[in-house]
mmCIF file of C-alpha atoms and ligand atoms in Angstrom:
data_model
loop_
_atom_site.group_PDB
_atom_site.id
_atom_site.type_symbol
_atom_site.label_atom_id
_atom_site.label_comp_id
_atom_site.label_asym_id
_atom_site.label_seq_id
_atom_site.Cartn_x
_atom_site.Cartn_y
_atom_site.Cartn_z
ATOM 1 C CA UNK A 1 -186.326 -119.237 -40.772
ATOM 2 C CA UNK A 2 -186.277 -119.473 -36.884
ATOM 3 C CA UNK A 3 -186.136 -123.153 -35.650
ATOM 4 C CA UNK A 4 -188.232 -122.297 -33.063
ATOM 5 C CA UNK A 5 -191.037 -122.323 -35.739
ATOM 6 C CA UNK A 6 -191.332 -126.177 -35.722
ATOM 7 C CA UNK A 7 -191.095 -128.576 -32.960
ATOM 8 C CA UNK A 8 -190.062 -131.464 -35.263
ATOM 9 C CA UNK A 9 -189.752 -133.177 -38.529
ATOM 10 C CA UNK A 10 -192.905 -135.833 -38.808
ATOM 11 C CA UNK A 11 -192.311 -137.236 -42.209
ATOM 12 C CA UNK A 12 -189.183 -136.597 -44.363
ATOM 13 C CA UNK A 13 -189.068 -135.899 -48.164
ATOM 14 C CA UNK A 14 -187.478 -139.418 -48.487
ATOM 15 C CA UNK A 15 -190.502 -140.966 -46.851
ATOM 16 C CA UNK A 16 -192.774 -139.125 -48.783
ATOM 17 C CA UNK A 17 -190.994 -139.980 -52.507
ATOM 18 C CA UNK A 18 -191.036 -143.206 -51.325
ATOM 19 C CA UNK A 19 -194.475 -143.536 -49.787
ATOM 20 C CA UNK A 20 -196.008 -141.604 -53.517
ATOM 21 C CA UNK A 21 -193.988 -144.002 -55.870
ATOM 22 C CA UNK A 22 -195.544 -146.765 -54.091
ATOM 23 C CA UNK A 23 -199.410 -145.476 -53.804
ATOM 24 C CA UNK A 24 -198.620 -144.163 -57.605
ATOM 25 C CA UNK A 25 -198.168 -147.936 -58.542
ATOM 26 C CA UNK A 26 -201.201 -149.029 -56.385
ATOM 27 C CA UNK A 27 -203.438 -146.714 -57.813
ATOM 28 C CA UNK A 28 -202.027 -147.556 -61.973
ATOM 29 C CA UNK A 29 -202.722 -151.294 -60.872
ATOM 30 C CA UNK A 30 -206.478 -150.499 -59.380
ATOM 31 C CA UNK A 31 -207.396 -148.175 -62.104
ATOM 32 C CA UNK A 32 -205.903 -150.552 -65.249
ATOM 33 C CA UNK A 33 -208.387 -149.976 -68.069
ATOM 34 C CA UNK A 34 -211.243 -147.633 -66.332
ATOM 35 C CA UNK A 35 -211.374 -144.395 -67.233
ATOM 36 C CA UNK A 36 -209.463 -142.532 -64.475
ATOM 37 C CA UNK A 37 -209.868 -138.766 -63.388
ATOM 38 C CA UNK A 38 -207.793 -137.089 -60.788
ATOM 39 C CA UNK A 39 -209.034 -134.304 -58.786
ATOM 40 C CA UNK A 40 -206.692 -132.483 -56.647
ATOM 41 C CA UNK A 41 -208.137 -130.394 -54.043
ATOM 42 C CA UNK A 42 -206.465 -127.036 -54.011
ATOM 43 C CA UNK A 43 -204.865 -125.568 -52.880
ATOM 44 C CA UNK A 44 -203.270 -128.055 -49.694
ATOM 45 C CA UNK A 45 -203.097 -131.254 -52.333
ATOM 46 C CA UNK A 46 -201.068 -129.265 -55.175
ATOM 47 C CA UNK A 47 -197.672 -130.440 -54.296
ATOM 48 C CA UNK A 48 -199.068 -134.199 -53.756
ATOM 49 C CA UNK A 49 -201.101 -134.422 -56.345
ATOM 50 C CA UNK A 50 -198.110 -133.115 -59.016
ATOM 51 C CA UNK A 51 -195.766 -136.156 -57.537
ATOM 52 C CA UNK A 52 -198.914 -138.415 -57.783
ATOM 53 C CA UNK A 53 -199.829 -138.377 -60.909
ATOM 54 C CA UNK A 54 -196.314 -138.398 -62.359
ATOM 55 C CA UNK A 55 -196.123 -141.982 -60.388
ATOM 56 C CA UNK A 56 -199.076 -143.229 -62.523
ATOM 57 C CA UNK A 57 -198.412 -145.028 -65.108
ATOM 58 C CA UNK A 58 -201.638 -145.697 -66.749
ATOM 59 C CA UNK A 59 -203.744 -142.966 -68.285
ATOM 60 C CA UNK A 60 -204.983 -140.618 -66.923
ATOM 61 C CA UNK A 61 -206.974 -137.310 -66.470
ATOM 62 C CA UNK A 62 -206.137 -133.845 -64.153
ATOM 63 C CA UNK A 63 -208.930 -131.328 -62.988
ATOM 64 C CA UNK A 64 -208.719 -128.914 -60.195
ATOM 65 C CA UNK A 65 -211.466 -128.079 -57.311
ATOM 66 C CA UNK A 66 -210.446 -124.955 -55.137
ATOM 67 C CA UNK A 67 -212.509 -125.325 -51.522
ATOM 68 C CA UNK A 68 -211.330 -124.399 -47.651
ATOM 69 C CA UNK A 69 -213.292 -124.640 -44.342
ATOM 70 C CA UNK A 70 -210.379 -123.210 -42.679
ATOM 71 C CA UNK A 71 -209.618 -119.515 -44.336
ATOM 72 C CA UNK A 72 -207.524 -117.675 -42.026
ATOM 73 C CA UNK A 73 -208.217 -119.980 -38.589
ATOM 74 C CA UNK A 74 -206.604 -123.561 -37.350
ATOM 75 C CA UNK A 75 -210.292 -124.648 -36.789
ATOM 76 C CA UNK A 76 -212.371 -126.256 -39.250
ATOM 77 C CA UNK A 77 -215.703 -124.196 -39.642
ATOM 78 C CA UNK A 78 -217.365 -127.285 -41.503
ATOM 79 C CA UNK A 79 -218.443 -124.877 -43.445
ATOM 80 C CA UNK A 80 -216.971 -125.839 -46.865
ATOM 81 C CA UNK A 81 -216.740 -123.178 -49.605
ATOM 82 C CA UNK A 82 -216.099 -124.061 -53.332
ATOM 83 C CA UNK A 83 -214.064 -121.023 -55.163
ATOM 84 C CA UNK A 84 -213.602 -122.987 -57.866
ATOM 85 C CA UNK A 85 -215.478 -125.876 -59.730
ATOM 86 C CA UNK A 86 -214.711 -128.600 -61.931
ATOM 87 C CA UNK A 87 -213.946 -127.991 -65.569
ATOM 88 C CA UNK A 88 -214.583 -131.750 -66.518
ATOM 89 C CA UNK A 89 -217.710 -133.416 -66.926
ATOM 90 C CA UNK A 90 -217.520 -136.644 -64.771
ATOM 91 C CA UNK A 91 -220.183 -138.859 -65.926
ATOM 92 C CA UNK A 92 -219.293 -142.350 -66.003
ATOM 93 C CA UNK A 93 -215.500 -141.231 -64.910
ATOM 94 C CA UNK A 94 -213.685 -142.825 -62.013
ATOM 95 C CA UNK A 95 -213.235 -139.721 -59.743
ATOM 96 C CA UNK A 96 -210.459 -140.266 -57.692
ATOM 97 C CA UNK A 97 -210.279 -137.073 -54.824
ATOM 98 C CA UNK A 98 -206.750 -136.299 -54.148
ATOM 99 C CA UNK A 99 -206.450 -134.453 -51.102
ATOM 100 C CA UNK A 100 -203.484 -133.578 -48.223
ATOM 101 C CA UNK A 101 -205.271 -134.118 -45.667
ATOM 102 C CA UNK A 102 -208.498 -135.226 -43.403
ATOM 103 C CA UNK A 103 -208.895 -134.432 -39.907
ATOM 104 C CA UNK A 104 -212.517 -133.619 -39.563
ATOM 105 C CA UNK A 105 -213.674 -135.311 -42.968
ATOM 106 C CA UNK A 106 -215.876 -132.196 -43.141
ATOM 107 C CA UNK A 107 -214.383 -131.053 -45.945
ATOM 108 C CA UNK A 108 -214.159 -134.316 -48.211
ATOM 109 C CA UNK A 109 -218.032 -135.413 -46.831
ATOM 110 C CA UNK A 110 -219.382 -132.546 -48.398
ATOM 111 C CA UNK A 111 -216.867 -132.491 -52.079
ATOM 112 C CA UNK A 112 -217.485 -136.402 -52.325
ATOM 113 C CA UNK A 113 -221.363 -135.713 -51.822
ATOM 114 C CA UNK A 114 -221.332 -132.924 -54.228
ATOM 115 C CA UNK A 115 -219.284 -135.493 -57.056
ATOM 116 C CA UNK A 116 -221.782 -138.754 -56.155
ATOM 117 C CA UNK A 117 -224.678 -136.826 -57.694
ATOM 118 C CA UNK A 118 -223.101 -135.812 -60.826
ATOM 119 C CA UNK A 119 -223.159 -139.563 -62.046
ATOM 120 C CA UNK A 120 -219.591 -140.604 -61.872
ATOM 121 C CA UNK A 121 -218.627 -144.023 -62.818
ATOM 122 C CA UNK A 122 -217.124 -144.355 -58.950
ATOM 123 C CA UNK A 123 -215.742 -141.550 -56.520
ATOM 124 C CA UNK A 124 -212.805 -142.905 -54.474
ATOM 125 C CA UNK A 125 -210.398 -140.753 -52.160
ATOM 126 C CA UNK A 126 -207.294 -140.193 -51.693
ATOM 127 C CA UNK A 127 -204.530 -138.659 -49.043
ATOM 128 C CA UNK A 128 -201.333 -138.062 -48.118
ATOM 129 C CA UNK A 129 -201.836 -137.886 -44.046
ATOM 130 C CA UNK A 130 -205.056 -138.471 -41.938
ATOM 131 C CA UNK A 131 -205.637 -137.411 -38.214
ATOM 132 C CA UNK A 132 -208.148 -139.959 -37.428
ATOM 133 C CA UNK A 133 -208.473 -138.909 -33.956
ATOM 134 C CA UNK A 134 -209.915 -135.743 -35.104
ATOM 135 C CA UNK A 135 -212.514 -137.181 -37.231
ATOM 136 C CA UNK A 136 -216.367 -135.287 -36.747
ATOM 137 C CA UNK A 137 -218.010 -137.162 -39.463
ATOM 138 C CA UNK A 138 -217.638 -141.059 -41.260
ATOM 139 C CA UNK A 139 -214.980 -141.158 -44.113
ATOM 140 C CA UNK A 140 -212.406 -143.024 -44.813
ATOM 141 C CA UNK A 141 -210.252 -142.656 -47.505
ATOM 142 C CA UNK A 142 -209.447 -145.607 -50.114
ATOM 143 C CA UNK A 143 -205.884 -144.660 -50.568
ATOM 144 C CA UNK A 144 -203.923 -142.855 -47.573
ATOM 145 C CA UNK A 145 -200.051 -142.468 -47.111
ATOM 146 C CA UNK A 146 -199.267 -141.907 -43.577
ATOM 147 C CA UNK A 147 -201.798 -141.990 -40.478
ATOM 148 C CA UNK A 148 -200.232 -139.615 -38.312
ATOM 149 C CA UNK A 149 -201.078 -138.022 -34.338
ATOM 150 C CA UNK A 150 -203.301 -135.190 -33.540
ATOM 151 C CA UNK A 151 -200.385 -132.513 -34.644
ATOM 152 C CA UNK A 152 -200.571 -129.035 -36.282
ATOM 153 C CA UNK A 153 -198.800 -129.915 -39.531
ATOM 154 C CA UNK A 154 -196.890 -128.130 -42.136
ATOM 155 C CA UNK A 155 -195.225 -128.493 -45.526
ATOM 156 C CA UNK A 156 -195.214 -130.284 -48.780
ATOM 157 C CA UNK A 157 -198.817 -128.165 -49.678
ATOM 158 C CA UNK A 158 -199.849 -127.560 -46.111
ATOM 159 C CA UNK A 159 -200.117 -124.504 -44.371
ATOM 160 C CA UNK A 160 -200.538 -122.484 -41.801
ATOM 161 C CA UNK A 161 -202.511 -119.138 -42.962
ATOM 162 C CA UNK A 162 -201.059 -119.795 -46.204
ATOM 163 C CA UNK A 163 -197.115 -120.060 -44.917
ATOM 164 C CA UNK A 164 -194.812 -122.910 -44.887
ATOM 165 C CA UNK A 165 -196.442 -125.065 -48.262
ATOM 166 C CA UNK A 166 -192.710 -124.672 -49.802
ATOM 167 C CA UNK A 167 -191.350 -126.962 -47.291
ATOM 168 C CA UNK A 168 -190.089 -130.352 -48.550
ATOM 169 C CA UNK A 169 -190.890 -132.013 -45.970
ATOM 170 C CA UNK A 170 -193.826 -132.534 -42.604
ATOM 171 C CA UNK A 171 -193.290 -130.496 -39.912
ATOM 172 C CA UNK A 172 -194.905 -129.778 -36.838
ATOM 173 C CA UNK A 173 -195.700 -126.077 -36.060
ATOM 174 C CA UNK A 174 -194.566 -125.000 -33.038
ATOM 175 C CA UNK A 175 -197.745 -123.997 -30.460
ATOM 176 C CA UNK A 176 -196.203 -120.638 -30.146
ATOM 177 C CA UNK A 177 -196.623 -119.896 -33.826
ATOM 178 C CA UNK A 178 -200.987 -120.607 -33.511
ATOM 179 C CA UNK A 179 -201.756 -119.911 -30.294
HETATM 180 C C1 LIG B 201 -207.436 -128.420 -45.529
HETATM 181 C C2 LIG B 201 -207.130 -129.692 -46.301
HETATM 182 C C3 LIG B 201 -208.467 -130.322 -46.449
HETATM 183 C C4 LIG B 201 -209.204 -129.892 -45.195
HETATM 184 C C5 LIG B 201 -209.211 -131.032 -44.222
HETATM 185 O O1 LIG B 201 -207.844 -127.448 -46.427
HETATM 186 O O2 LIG B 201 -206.537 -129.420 -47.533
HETATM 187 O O3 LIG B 201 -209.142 -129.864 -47.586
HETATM 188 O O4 LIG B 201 -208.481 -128.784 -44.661
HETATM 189 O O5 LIG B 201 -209.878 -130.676 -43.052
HETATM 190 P P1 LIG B 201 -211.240 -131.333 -42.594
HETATM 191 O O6 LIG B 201 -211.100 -132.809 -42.749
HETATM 192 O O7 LIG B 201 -211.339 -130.924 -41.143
HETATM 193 O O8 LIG B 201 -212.355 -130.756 -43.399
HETATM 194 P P2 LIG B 201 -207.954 -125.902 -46.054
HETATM 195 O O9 LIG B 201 -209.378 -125.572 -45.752
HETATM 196 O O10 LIG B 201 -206.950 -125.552 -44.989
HETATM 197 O O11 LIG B 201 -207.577 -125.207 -47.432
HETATM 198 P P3 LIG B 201 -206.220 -125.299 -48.281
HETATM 199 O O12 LIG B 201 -206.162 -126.690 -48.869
HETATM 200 O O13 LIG B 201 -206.390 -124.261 -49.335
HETATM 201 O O14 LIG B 201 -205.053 -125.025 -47.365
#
């Protein structure tokens, strides 16, 4: 792999254990006795979401929602498909959304709209990084790891037309690689 590919490391895989163990004891604490459901947001939240929930120690429930507003671009089309849906029925559960990251909020406005009406017990959200700056619509996540700078980001889930989620650690694409 060419160096040239990334301009820098953001966040390292030590920050990020450490960061997870932390917001995995958070959320065990916040969720003590409720009936808690974990939805990771494929596919960007996979790698999260698997240290996540093996940092929670109370118990707790895994189902899977496949959606992109991004296919093949680095531009959010807002326009949010859902390949795959829910398996679980969330009445009365606390839905917690698990997700890599916001930048727009497009994405997560729409998912947490489309969970609110099927009667949950309480839809909360969580991420690993948000790029406030970027932000189109009003969301703000409950739980959120690192706030980090308008950057094209890689690694640990996220990727660039589907490269680079195998990386241990943030980087930051190189402009050369997306423009
Ligand atoms: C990424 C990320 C979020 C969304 C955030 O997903 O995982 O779901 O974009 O952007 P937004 O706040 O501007 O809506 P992407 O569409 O790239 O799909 P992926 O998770 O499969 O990589």
């Amino acid at each position: 792999m060419s160096t040239k590919e990334f301009e820098k490391v953001l966040i390292t895989r030590e920050e990020i254990k450490d960061a997870v163990e932390k917001l995995g004891k958070r959320i065990s604490k916040d969720y003590e006795g409720k009936e808690l459901l974990l939805v990771c947001i494929l596919k960007g939240a996979f790698v999260f979401c698997s240290d996540l929930v093996r940092n929670i120690t109370i118990p707790v429930t895994l189902d899977f929602l496949s959606a992109s507003s991004y296919g093949q671009t680095s531009v959010s089309s807002g326009n949010v498909q859902i390949y795959k849906d829910l398996e679980t029925d969330i009445i009365g559960k606390h839905v917690l959304l698990v997700e890599d990251i916001i930048d727009t909020g497009l994405t997560l406005k729409v998912l947490k709209g489309i969970m609110t009406v099927r009667n949950p017990a309480s839809v909360k959200i969580c991420t690993l990084l948000d790029k406030k700056d970027r932000r189109k619509v009003d969301i703000t996540p409950e739980y959120c790891c690192f706030s980090i700078p308008d950057e094209f980001v890689v690694g640990y889930g996220l990727d660039y037309s589907e490269k680079y989620r195998n990386l241990p650690d943030i980087m930051v694409l190189s402009r050369s690689v997306y423009e």
